[in-house]
PDB file of C-alpha atoms in Angstrom:
ATOM      1  CA  UNK A1016       0.000   0.000   0.000  1.00 41.00           C
ATOM      2  CA  UNK A1017       1.212   3.481  -0.870  1.00 41.00           C
ATOM      3  CA  UNK A1018       1.260   6.116   1.812  1.00 41.00           C
ATOM      4  CA  UNK A1019      -1.028   9.176   1.451  1.00 39.00           C
ATOM      5  CA  UNK A1020       2.068  11.356   1.019  1.00 38.00           C
ATOM      6  CA  UNK A1021       3.185   9.222  -1.912  1.00 38.00           C
ATOM      7  CA  UNK A1022      -0.238   9.301  -3.532  1.00 35.00           C
ATOM      8  CA  UNK A1023      -0.470  13.074  -3.191  1.00 33.00           C
ATOM      9  CA  UNK A1024       2.597  13.524  -5.380  1.00 38.00           C
ATOM     10  CA  UNK A1025       0.712  11.792  -8.204  1.00 40.00           C
ATOM     11  CA  UNK A1026       3.865  10.340  -9.797  1.00 39.00           C
ATOM     12  CA  UNK A1027       5.297   6.982 -10.753  1.00 41.00           C
ATOM     13  CA  UNK A1028       8.878   6.649  -9.569  1.00 41.00           C
ATOM     14  CA  UNK A1029      10.318   3.637 -11.362  1.00 45.00           C
ATOM     15  CA  UNK A1030      11.292   3.810 -15.028  1.00 45.00           C
ATOM     16  CA  UNK A1031       9.790   0.398 -15.681  1.00 44.00           C
ATOM     17  CA  UNK A1032       6.307   1.599 -14.736  1.00 49.00           C
ATOM     18  CA  UNK A1033       6.107   4.709 -16.903  1.00 54.00           C
ATOM     19  CA  UNK A1034       3.972   2.916 -19.509  1.00 61.00           C
ATOM     20  CA  UNK A1035       4.889   5.207 -22.409  1.00 57.00           C
ATOM     21  CA  UNK A1036       2.460   3.332 -24.654  1.00 55.00           C
ATOM     22  CA  UNK A1037      -0.364   5.121 -22.801  1.00 58.00           C
ATOM     23  CA  UNK A1038       0.971   8.549 -23.822  1.00 64.00           C
ATOM     24  CA  UNK A1039      -0.213  10.192 -26.998  1.00 60.00           C
ATOM     25  CA  UNK A1040       2.472  11.689 -29.252  1.00 59.00           C
ATOM     26  CA  UNK A1041       3.538  15.137 -27.998  1.00 59.00           C
ATOM     27  CA  UNK A1042       1.754  18.071 -29.644  1.00 60.00           C
ATOM     28  CA  UNK A1043       3.536  19.865 -32.440  1.00 58.00           C
ATOM     29  CA  UNK A1044       5.381  22.950 -31.201  1.00 56.00           C
ATOM     30  CA  UNK A1045       3.722  26.261 -31.971  1.00 55.00           C
ATOM     31  CA  UNK A1046       5.253  28.979 -34.140  1.00 56.00           C
ATOM     32  CA  UNK A1047       8.553  30.410 -32.960  1.00 51.00           C
ATOM     33  CA  UNK A1048       8.078  33.313 -30.557  1.00 57.00           C
ATOM     34  CA  UNK A1049       4.420  32.505 -29.907  1.00 68.00           C
ATOM     35  CA  UNK A1050       3.016  34.332 -26.877  1.00 78.00           C
ATOM     36  CA  UNK A1051       2.241  32.347 -23.737  1.00 90.00           C
ATOM     37  CA  UNK A1052      -1.336  32.942 -22.598  1.00 92.00           C
ATOM     38  CA  UNK A1053      -3.616  30.858 -20.364  1.00 93.00           C
ATOM     39  CA  UNK A1054      -7.254  30.742 -21.455  1.00 92.00           C
ATOM     40  CA  UNK A1055      -8.772  30.749 -17.987  1.00 93.00           C
ATOM     41  CA  UNK A1056     -11.938  32.796 -17.486  1.00 93.00           C
ATOM     42  CA  UNK A1057     -11.271  33.657 -13.846  1.00 95.00           C
ATOM     43  CA  UNK A1058      -7.672  34.633 -14.557  1.00 95.00           C
ATOM     44  CA  UNK A1059      -8.598  36.816 -17.537  1.00 96.00           C
ATOM     45  CA  UNK A1060     -11.220  38.659 -15.451  1.00 97.00           C
ATOM     46  CA  UNK A1061      -8.723  39.188 -12.606  1.00 96.00           C
ATOM     47  CA  UNK A1062      -6.110  40.457 -15.058  1.00 96.00           C
ATOM     48  CA  UNK A1063      -8.553  42.945 -16.585  1.00 97.00           C
ATOM     49  CA  UNK A1064      -9.623  44.114 -13.115  1.00 97.00           C
ATOM     50  CA  UNK A1065      -5.963  44.712 -12.212  1.00 96.00           C
ATOM     51  CA  UNK A1066      -5.464  47.017 -15.197  1.00 97.00           C
ATOM     52  CA  UNK A1067      -8.782  48.806 -14.535  1.00 97.00           C
ATOM     53  CA  UNK A1068      -7.818  49.489 -10.906  1.00 96.00           C
ATOM     54  CA  UNK A1069      -4.455  50.958 -11.934  1.00 97.00           C
ATOM     55  CA  UNK A1070      -6.157  53.113 -14.580  1.00 96.00           C
ATOM     56  CA  UNK A1071      -8.736  54.288 -11.999  1.00 97.00           C
ATOM     57  CA  UNK A1072      -5.908  55.319  -9.676  1.00 96.00           C
ATOM     58  CA  UNK A1073      -4.276  57.098 -12.622  1.00 95.00           C
ATOM     59  CA  UNK A1074      -7.500  59.002 -13.303  1.00 95.00           C
ATOM     60  CA  UNK A1075      -7.966  60.137  -9.695  1.00 94.00           C
ATOM     61  CA  UNK A1076      -4.332  61.124  -9.230  1.00 94.00           C
ATOM     62  CA  UNK A1077      -4.148  63.157 -12.437  1.00 92.00           C
ATOM     63  CA  UNK A1078      -7.578  64.748 -12.700  1.00 91.00           C
ATOM     64  CA  UNK A1079      -8.536  65.103  -9.025  1.00 90.00           C
ATOM     65  CA  UNK A1080      -5.243  65.765  -7.234  1.00 90.00           C
ATOM     66  CA  UNK A1081      -2.643  67.003  -9.739  1.00 89.00           C
ATOM     67  CA  UNK A1082      -4.536  68.894 -12.448  1.00 84.00           C
ATOM     68  CA  UNK A1083      -5.717  71.673 -10.109  1.00 72.00           C
ATOM     69  CA  UNK A1084      -2.048  72.322  -9.410  1.00 68.00           C
ATOM     70  CA  UNK A1085      -1.304  74.372  -6.316  1.00 73.00           C
ATOM     71  CA  UNK A1086       2.328  74.031  -7.377  1.00 84.00           C
ATOM     72  CA  UNK A1087       3.559  73.231 -10.866  1.00 88.00           C
ATOM     73  CA  UNK A1088       6.687  71.576  -9.467  1.00 92.00           C
ATOM     74  CA  UNK A1089       4.629  69.426  -7.050  1.00 90.00           C
ATOM     75  CA  UNK A1090       2.301  68.246  -9.815  1.00 91.00           C
ATOM     76  CA  UNK A1091       5.142  67.635 -12.268  1.00 93.00           C
ATOM     77  CA  UNK A1092       7.323  65.627  -9.882  1.00 94.00           C
ATOM     78  CA  UNK A1093       4.465  63.504  -8.522  1.00 94.00           C
ATOM     79  CA  UNK A1094       2.921  63.042 -11.959  1.00 94.00           C
ATOM     80  CA  UNK A1095       6.184  61.757 -13.452  1.00 96.00           C
ATOM     81  CA  UNK A1096       6.869  59.487 -10.442  1.00 96.00           C
ATOM     82  CA  UNK A1097       3.352  58.036 -10.342  1.00 97.00           C
ATOM     83  CA  UNK A1098       3.235  57.392 -14.092  1.00 96.00           C
ATOM     84  CA  UNK A1099       6.688  55.784 -14.048  1.00 97.00           C
ATOM     85  CA  UNK A1100       5.608  53.404 -11.277  1.00 97.00           C
ATOM     86  CA  UNK A1101       2.344  52.699 -13.117  1.00 97.00           C
ATOM     87  CA  UNK A1102       4.192  51.806 -16.347  1.00 97.00           C
ATOM     88  CA  UNK A1103       6.608  49.548 -14.456  1.00 97.00           C
ATOM     89  CA  UNK A1104       3.735  47.874 -12.563  1.00 97.00           C
ATOM     90  CA  UNK A1105       1.669  47.199 -15.696  1.00 97.00           C
ATOM     91  CA  UNK A1106       4.772  46.144 -17.635  1.00 97.00           C
ATOM     92  CA  UNK A1107       5.648  43.663 -14.887  1.00 97.00           C
ATOM     93  CA  UNK A1108       2.072  42.363 -14.886  1.00 97.00           C
ATOM     94  CA  UNK A1109       2.090  41.878 -18.661  1.00 97.00           C
ATOM     95  CA  UNK A1110       5.437  40.056 -18.594  1.00 96.00           C
ATOM     96  CA  UNK A1111       4.375  37.825 -15.681  1.00 96.00           C
ATOM     97  CA  UNK A1112       1.155  36.975 -17.534  1.00 96.00           C
ATOM     98  CA  UNK A1113       2.599  36.374 -21.015  1.00 95.00           C
ATOM     99  CA  UNK A1114       5.911  34.680 -20.156  1.00 94.00           C
ATOM    100  CA  UNK A1115       6.226  30.900 -20.161  1.00 93.00           C
ATOM    101  CA  UNK A1116       6.743  30.144 -16.439  1.00 94.00           C
ATOM    102  CA  UNK A1117       8.856  27.081 -17.208  1.00 91.00           C
ATOM    103  CA  UNK A1118       6.422  24.595 -18.704  1.00 91.00           C
ATOM    104  CA  UNK A1119       7.651  21.050 -19.247  1.00 89.00           C
ATOM    105  CA  UNK A1120       7.024  19.776 -22.810  1.00 86.00           C
ATOM    106  CA  UNK A1121       3.601  18.151 -22.756  1.00 83.00           C
ATOM    107  CA  UNK A1122       3.318  14.480 -23.677  1.00 78.00           C
ATOM    108  CA  UNK A1123       7.059  13.838 -23.885  1.00 78.00           C
ATOM    109  CA  UNK A1124       6.832  10.577 -21.906  1.00 75.00           C
ATOM    110  CA  UNK A1125       6.943   8.617 -25.150  1.00 76.00           C
ATOM    111  CA  UNK A1126       8.901   5.440 -25.776  1.00 74.00           C
ATOM    112  CA  UNK A1127      11.337   7.255 -28.080  1.00 75.00           C
ATOM    113  CA  UNK A1128      12.041  10.013 -25.559  1.00 76.00           C
ATOM    114  CA  UNK A1129      12.524   7.587 -22.675  1.00 75.00           C
ATOM    115  CA  UNK A1130      14.948   5.542 -24.750  1.00 74.00           C
ATOM    116  CA  UNK A1131      16.883   8.696 -25.593  1.00 75.00           C
ATOM    117  CA  UNK A1132      17.415   9.316 -21.862  1.00 73.00           C
ATOM    118  CA  UNK A1133      19.517   6.124 -21.673  1.00 74.00           C
ATOM    119  CA  UNK A1134      18.297   5.341 -18.169  1.00 74.00           C
ATOM    120  CA  UNK A1135      20.298   2.972 -16.041  1.00 75.00           C
ATOM    121  CA  UNK A1136      18.587  -0.061 -14.470  1.00 75.00           C
ATOM    122  CA  UNK A1137      16.671   1.020 -11.375  1.00 70.00           C
ATOM    123  CA  UNK A1138      17.180   4.722 -12.063  1.00 70.00           C
ATOM    124  CA  UNK A1139      14.458   6.911 -10.533  1.00 70.00           C
ATOM    125  CA  UNK A1140      12.482   9.129 -12.902  1.00 75.00           C
ATOM    126  CA  UNK A1141       9.242  11.051 -12.558  1.00 79.00           C
ATOM    127  CA  UNK A1142       6.187  11.007 -14.744  1.00 82.00           C
ATOM    128  CA  UNK A1143       3.064  13.128 -14.539  1.00 86.00           C
ATOM    129  CA  UNK A1144       0.051  11.015 -15.499  1.00 83.00           C
ATOM    130  CA  UNK A1145      -2.068  14.157 -16.008  1.00 85.00           C
ATOM    131  CA  UNK A1146      -0.047  15.719 -18.838  1.00 85.00           C
ATOM    132  CA  UNK A1147       1.995  12.600 -19.664  1.00 83.00           C
ATOM    133  CA  UNK A1148       5.368  14.274 -19.354  1.00 85.00           C
ATOM    134  CA  UNK A1149       8.678  13.381 -17.745  1.00 84.00           C
ATOM    135  CA  UNK A1150       8.963  15.725 -14.775  1.00 84.00           C
ATOM    136  CA  UNK A1151      12.260  17.368 -13.873  1.00 83.00           C
ATOM    137  CA  UNK A1152      13.153  17.645 -10.233  1.00 84.00           C
ATOM    138  CA  UNK A1153      11.117  20.273  -8.346  1.00 87.00           C
ATOM    139  CA  UNK A1154       8.452  20.460 -11.071  1.00 90.00           C
ATOM    140  CA  UNK A1155       4.746  20.336 -10.166  1.00 91.00           C
ATOM    141  CA  UNK A1156       1.556  19.998 -12.188  1.00 92.00           C
ATOM    142  CA  UNK A1157      -0.809  22.979 -12.404  1.00 92.00           C
ATOM    143  CA  UNK A1158      -4.455  22.055 -12.882  1.00 90.00           C
ATOM    144  CA  UNK A1159      -5.247  25.481 -14.397  1.00 93.00           C
ATOM    145  CA  UNK A1160      -2.354  25.640 -16.876  1.00 91.00           C
ATOM    146  CA  UNK A1161      -2.709  21.866 -17.428  1.00 89.00           C
ATOM    147  CA  UNK A1162       1.072  21.585 -17.562  1.00 90.00           C
ATOM    148  CA  UNK A1163       3.961  20.693 -15.288  1.00 92.00           C
ATOM    149  CA  UNK A1164       5.860  23.840 -14.313  1.00 94.00           C
ATOM    150  CA  UNK A1165       9.516  23.899 -13.265  1.00 92.00           C
ATOM    151  CA  UNK A1166       9.994  25.313  -9.754  1.00 92.00           C
ATOM    152  CA  UNK A1167       6.305  26.185  -9.577  1.00 93.00           C
ATOM    153  CA  UNK A1168       5.600  28.471  -6.627  1.00 93.00           C
ATOM    154  CA  UNK A1169       1.835  28.897  -7.080  1.00 94.00           C
ATOM    155  CA  UNK A1170      -0.800  29.773  -9.668  1.00 95.00           C
ATOM    156  CA  UNK A1171      -1.833  33.424  -9.371  1.00 95.00           C
ATOM    157  CA  UNK A1172      -5.188  34.415 -10.910  1.00 95.00           C
ATOM    158  CA  UNK A1173      -4.193  38.115 -10.787  1.00 95.00           C
ATOM    159  CA  UNK A1174      -1.561  37.474 -13.456  1.00 96.00           C
ATOM    160  CA  UNK A1175      -3.517  34.594 -15.028  1.00 96.00           C
ATOM    161  CA  UNK A1176      -0.430  32.399 -14.920  1.00 96.00           C
ATOM    162  CA  UNK A1177       1.749  30.215 -12.776  1.00 95.00           C
ATOM    163  CA  UNK A1178       4.675  31.759 -10.949  1.00 96.00           C
ATOM    164  CA  UNK A1179       7.595  29.534 -11.845  1.00 94.00           C
ATOM    165  CA  UNK A1180      11.217  29.349 -12.802  1.00 92.00           C
ATOM    166  CA  UNK A1181      11.074  31.679 -15.822  1.00 92.00           C
ATOM    167  CA  UNK A1182       8.691  34.436 -14.730  1.00 94.00           C
ATOM    168  CA  UNK A1183       9.199  34.789 -10.971  1.00 95.00           C
ATOM    169  CA  UNK A1184      11.250  37.951 -11.465  1.00 96.00           C
ATOM    170  CA  UNK A1185       8.338  39.684 -13.196  1.00 97.00           C
ATOM    171  CA  UNK A1186       5.878  38.613 -10.507  1.00 97.00           C
ATOM    172  CA  UNK A1187       8.132  39.928  -7.720  1.00 97.00           C
ATOM    173  CA  UNK A1188       8.520  43.244  -9.563  1.00 97.00           C
ATOM    174  CA  UNK A1189       4.750  43.408 -10.074  1.00 98.00           C
ATOM    175  CA  UNK A1190       4.047  43.076  -6.355  1.00 97.00           C
ATOM    176  CA  UNK A1191       6.798  45.598  -5.514  1.00 98.00           C
ATOM    177  CA  UNK A1192       5.634  48.279  -7.953  1.00 98.00           C
ATOM    178  CA  UNK A1193       1.964  47.861  -7.015  1.00 97.00           C
ATOM    179  CA  UNK A1194       2.934  48.301  -3.356  1.00 98.00           C
ATOM    180  CA  UNK A1195       4.955  51.436  -4.203  1.00 97.00           C
ATOM    181  CA  UNK A1196       2.237  52.947  -6.379  1.00 97.00           C
ATOM    182  CA  UNK A1197      -0.340  52.255  -3.648  1.00 97.00           C
ATOM    183  CA  UNK A1198       1.840  53.925  -1.011  1.00 97.00           C
ATOM    184  CA  UNK A1199       2.455  56.920  -3.261  1.00 97.00           C
ATOM    185  CA  UNK A1200      -1.248  57.409  -3.977  1.00 96.00           C
ATOM    186  CA  UNK A1201      -2.101  57.198  -0.246  1.00 96.00           C
ATOM    187  CA  UNK A1202       0.478  59.873   0.593  1.00 95.00           C
ATOM    188  CA  UNK A1203      -0.810  62.179  -2.153  1.00 94.00           C
ATOM    189  CA  UNK A1204      -4.425  61.601  -1.056  1.00 93.00           C
ATOM    190  CA  UNK A1205      -3.547  62.546   2.525  1.00 92.00           C
ATOM    191  CA  UNK A1206      -1.846  65.769   1.352  1.00 89.00           C
ATOM    192  CA  UNK A1207      -4.822  66.581  -0.891  1.00 88.00           C
ATOM    193  CA  UNK A1208      -7.310  66.171   1.976  1.00 87.00           C
ATOM    194  CA  UNK A1209      -5.244  68.617   4.042  1.00 85.00           C
ATOM    195  CA  UNK A1210      -5.025  70.995   1.086  1.00 82.00           C
ATOM    196  CA  UNK A1211      -8.802  70.920   0.552  1.00 81.00           C
ATOM    197  CA  UNK A1212      -9.546  71.463   4.247  1.00 81.00           C
ATOM    198  CA  UNK A1213      -7.305  74.533   4.269  1.00 76.00           C
ATOM    199  CA  UNK A1214      -8.975  75.948   1.151  1.00 76.00           C
ATOM    200  CA  UNK A1215     -12.437  75.989  -0.398  1.00 75.00           C
ATOM    201  CA  UNK A1216     -13.427  72.500  -1.612  1.00 75.00           C
ATOM    202  CA  UNK A1217     -14.841  74.096  -4.764  1.00 73.00           C
ATOM    203  CA  UNK A1218     -11.384  75.322  -5.781  1.00 76.00           C
ATOM    204  CA  UNK A1219      -9.215  72.360  -4.785  1.00 79.00           C
ATOM    205  CA  UNK A1220     -10.588  70.071  -7.509  1.00 79.00           C
ATOM    206  CA  UNK A1221     -12.186  70.284 -10.932  1.00 80.00           C
ATOM    207  CA  UNK A1222     -14.982  68.028  -9.611  1.00 84.00           C
ATOM    208  CA  UNK A1223     -17.756  68.900  -7.172  1.00 86.00           C
ATOM    209  CA  UNK A1224     -16.927  68.485  -3.450  1.00 86.00           C
ATOM    210  CA  UNK A1225     -19.070  65.311  -3.013  1.00 88.00           C
ATOM    211  CA  UNK A1226     -17.534  63.691  -6.119  1.00 90.00           C
ATOM    212  CA  UNK A1227     -14.033  64.666  -4.974  1.00 89.00           C
ATOM    213  CA  UNK A1228     -14.548  63.123  -1.533  1.00 90.00           C
ATOM    214  CA  UNK A1229     -16.002  59.901  -2.959  1.00 93.00           C
ATOM    215  CA  UNK A1230     -13.168  59.499  -5.472  1.00 93.00           C
ATOM    216  CA  UNK A1231     -10.515  60.141  -2.817  1.00 93.00           C
ATOM    217  CA  UNK A1232     -12.116  57.672  -0.394  1.00 95.00           C
ATOM    218  CA  UNK A1233     -12.286  54.995  -3.102  1.00 96.00           C
ATOM    219  CA  UNK A1234      -8.650  55.628  -3.985  1.00 96.00           C
ATOM    220  CA  UNK A1235      -7.597  55.380  -0.324  1.00 96.00           C
ATOM    221  CA  UNK A1236      -9.525  52.131   0.111  1.00 96.00           C
ATOM    222  CA  UNK A1237      -7.967  50.635  -3.028  1.00 96.00           C
ATOM    223  CA  UNK A1238      -4.489  51.869  -2.123  1.00 96.00           C
ATOM    224  CA  UNK A1239      -4.598  50.571   1.450  1.00 97.00           C
ATOM    225  CA  UNK A1240      -6.003  47.185   0.420  1.00 96.00           C
ATOM    226  CA  UNK A1241      -3.421  46.540  -2.272  1.00 96.00           C
ATOM    227  CA  UNK A1242      -0.565  48.018  -0.255  1.00 97.00           C
ATOM    228  CA  UNK A1243      -1.155  45.411   2.454  1.00 97.00           C
ATOM    229  CA  UNK A1244      -1.788  42.544   0.034  1.00 96.00           C
ATOM    230  CA  UNK A1245       1.154  43.153  -2.298  1.00 97.00           C
ATOM    231  CA  UNK A1246       3.570  44.002   0.533  1.00 97.00           C
ATOM    232  CA  UNK A1247       2.838  40.670   2.186  1.00 96.00           C
ATOM    233  CA  UNK A1248       3.124  38.851  -1.152  1.00 96.00           C
ATOM    234  CA  UNK A1249       6.394  40.640  -1.970  1.00 97.00           C
ATOM    235  CA  UNK A1250       7.877  39.694   1.401  1.00 96.00           C
ATOM    236  CA  UNK A1251       6.722  36.095   0.987  1.00 95.00           C
ATOM    237  CA  UNK A1252       8.289  35.853  -2.465  1.00 95.00           C
ATOM    238  CA  UNK A1253      11.616  37.339  -1.357  1.00 96.00           C
ATOM    239  CA  UNK A1254      11.745  34.926   1.591  1.00 94.00           C
ATOM    240  CA  UNK A1255      10.918  32.024  -0.721  1.00 93.00           C
ATOM    241  CA  UNK A1256      13.695  33.025  -3.117  1.00 94.00           C
ATOM    242  CA  UNK A1257      16.304  33.525  -0.392  1.00 93.00           C
ATOM    243  CA  UNK A1258      15.471  30.180   1.238  1.00 90.00           C
ATOM    244  CA  UNK A1259      15.322  28.484  -2.204  1.00 89.00           C
ATOM    245  CA  UNK A1260      12.047  26.779  -1.365  1.00 90.00           C
ATOM    246  CA  UNK A1261       8.892  27.352  -3.393  1.00 90.00           C
ATOM    247  CA  UNK A1262       5.459  27.872  -1.900  1.00 88.00           C
ATOM    248  CA  UNK A1263       4.335  24.367  -2.909  1.00 89.00           C
ATOM    249  CA  UNK A1264       7.465  22.801  -1.418  1.00 86.00           C
ATOM    250  CA  UNK A1265       6.853  24.637   1.853  1.00 85.00           C
ATOM    251  CA  UNK A1266       3.177  23.646   1.864  1.00 84.00           C
ATOM    252  CA  UNK A1267       3.903  19.964   1.183  1.00 81.00           C
ATOM    253  CA  UNK A1268       6.989  20.011   3.405  1.00 79.00           C
ATOM    254  CA  UNK A1269       8.907  18.166   0.727  1.00 75.00           C
ATOM    255  CA  UNK A1270      12.290  16.734   1.539  1.00 74.00           C
ATOM    256  CA  UNK A1271      15.115  18.959   0.357  1.00 77.00           C
ATOM    257  CA  UNK A1272      17.116  17.131  -2.319  1.00 75.00           C
ATOM    258  CA  UNK A1273      19.024  20.077  -3.736  1.00 75.00           C
ATOM    259  CA  UNK A1274      22.188  21.771  -2.552  1.00 77.00           C
ATOM    260  CA  UNK A1275      21.910  24.748  -0.234  1.00 81.00           C
ATOM    261  CA  UNK A1276      23.168  28.022  -1.709  1.00 83.00           C
ATOM    262  CA  UNK A1277      23.730  31.500  -0.338  1.00 87.00           C
ATOM    263  CA  UNK A1278      20.834  33.974  -0.347  1.00 89.00           C
ATOM    264  CA  UNK A1279      22.732  36.181  -2.785  1.00 90.00           C
ATOM    265  CA  UNK A1280      23.173  33.300  -5.231  1.00 90.00           C
ATOM    266  CA  UNK A1281      19.480  32.443  -4.924  1.00 90.00           C
ATOM    267  CA  UNK A1282      18.598  36.033  -5.862  1.00 92.00           C
ATOM    268  CA  UNK A1283      20.920  35.842  -8.866  1.00 91.00           C
ATOM    269  CA  UNK A1284      19.185  32.671 -10.032  1.00 90.00           C
ATOM    270  CA  UNK A1285      15.885  34.567 -10.279  1.00 92.00           C
ATOM    271  CA  UNK A1286      16.948  38.094 -11.273  1.00 93.00           C
ATOM    272  CA  UNK A1287      20.064  37.351 -13.309  1.00 89.00           C
ATOM    273  CA  UNK A1288      23.819  37.261 -13.007  1.00 82.00           C
ATOM    274  CA  UNK A1289      25.581  39.545 -12.262  1.00 83.00           C
ATOM    275  CA  UNK A1290      23.743  42.223 -10.271  1.00 86.00           C
ATOM    276  CA  UNK A1291      22.709  45.277 -12.323  1.00 88.00           C
ATOM    277  CA  UNK A1292      20.017  47.933 -12.605  1.00 92.00           C
ATOM    278  CA  UNK A1293      18.184  45.547 -14.973  1.00 92.00           C
ATOM    279  CA  UNK A1294      17.050  43.646 -11.867  1.00 94.00           C
ATOM    280  CA  UNK A1295      14.438  46.402 -11.424  1.00 95.00           C
ATOM    281  CA  UNK A1296      13.286  46.419 -15.049  1.00 95.00           C
ATOM    282  CA  UNK A1297      10.402  44.210 -16.217  1.00 95.00           C
ATOM    283  CA  UNK A1298      11.522  44.854 -19.801  1.00 94.00           C
ATOM    284  CA  UNK A1299      14.863  43.120 -19.267  1.00 92.00           C
ATOM    285  CA  UNK A1300      15.000  39.337 -19.426  1.00 90.00           C
ATOM    286  CA  UNK A1301      17.149  37.950 -16.599  1.00 86.00           C
ATOM    287  CA  UNK A1302      20.482  36.657 -17.823  1.00 77.00           C
ATOM    288  CA  UNK A1303      21.045  33.567 -15.685  1.00 62.00           C
ATOM    289  CA  UNK A1304      24.508  33.068 -17.108  1.00 57.00           C
ATOM    290  CA  UNK A1305      26.823  31.660 -14.488  1.00 49.00           C
ATOM    291  CA  UNK A1306      23.985  31.236 -11.983  1.00 45.00           C
ATOM    292  CA  UNK A1307      22.230  28.520 -13.977  1.00 46.00           C
ATOM    293  CA  UNK A1308      24.596  25.620 -13.169  1.00 42.00           C
ATOM    294  CA  UNK A1309      23.973  26.241  -9.468  1.00 41.00           C
ATOM    295  CA  UNK A1310      20.217  25.960  -9.814  1.00 44.00           C
ATOM    296  CA  UNK A1311      19.942  22.171  -9.674  1.00 41.00           C
ATOM    297  CA  UNK A1312      22.285  19.590  -8.292  1.00 38.00           C
ATOM    298  CA  UNK A1313      21.951  16.027  -9.595  1.00 33.00           C
TER     299      UNK A1313
END
């Protein structure tokens, strides 16, 4: 009898029991450079809501707080800073959503592929019976993406994608920039409330006083909610990266079978090697370079 822990992994460990004859031929690869996109209704709705909330914050900041400028320098500096953070946040979201998180080729557990591995007698391999693929170490199956994902941390509906080996950088940047943009909007809203109390409400905004108050309250509620949520998520992700243990591995309390590395090396594995300003850019693909050989230990 197999233990519950063994059954929960949903794998077959011995090469002799892979049964490649039960696997259909792998699907033909798509066109080169094809965009990665998960067709999940819930994820698509969450992704659209994310963009709408950022655009709402943009509208309130520009047309309620900065357009009736009490100081041209104040409006210019805060407008440039807020829009820069907004572009970086939405760019990070787009990259996290449309980047292959590290999907294992689907249906590659065929007889020909297994023979090409030249397995030794008794050698342990992993097969996912759900997508019929040979699973690398630390890969897990996602029921939404319907694929095995290398170093899968979790599936996030807000980016409509898994957070895995190849897109974790973009997800971390997304949570960081959303937290920063939320904090910035809260600070500006607080200053604007003080400014309106000191002056006539009819002159501190291009909107009527009731509309101004409602828009500012909605912005504060949105900013506070997402500041807390994304700050916690950002801290969780950084801790996961530094400890080199994904969210699923922590949840399942899986036995550590990979070499322990320094926190700095773990950060390089995700953000690129060596350290540079490109770590903060969602438009720069991380160059793993020398860090890649340290990622897995056979």
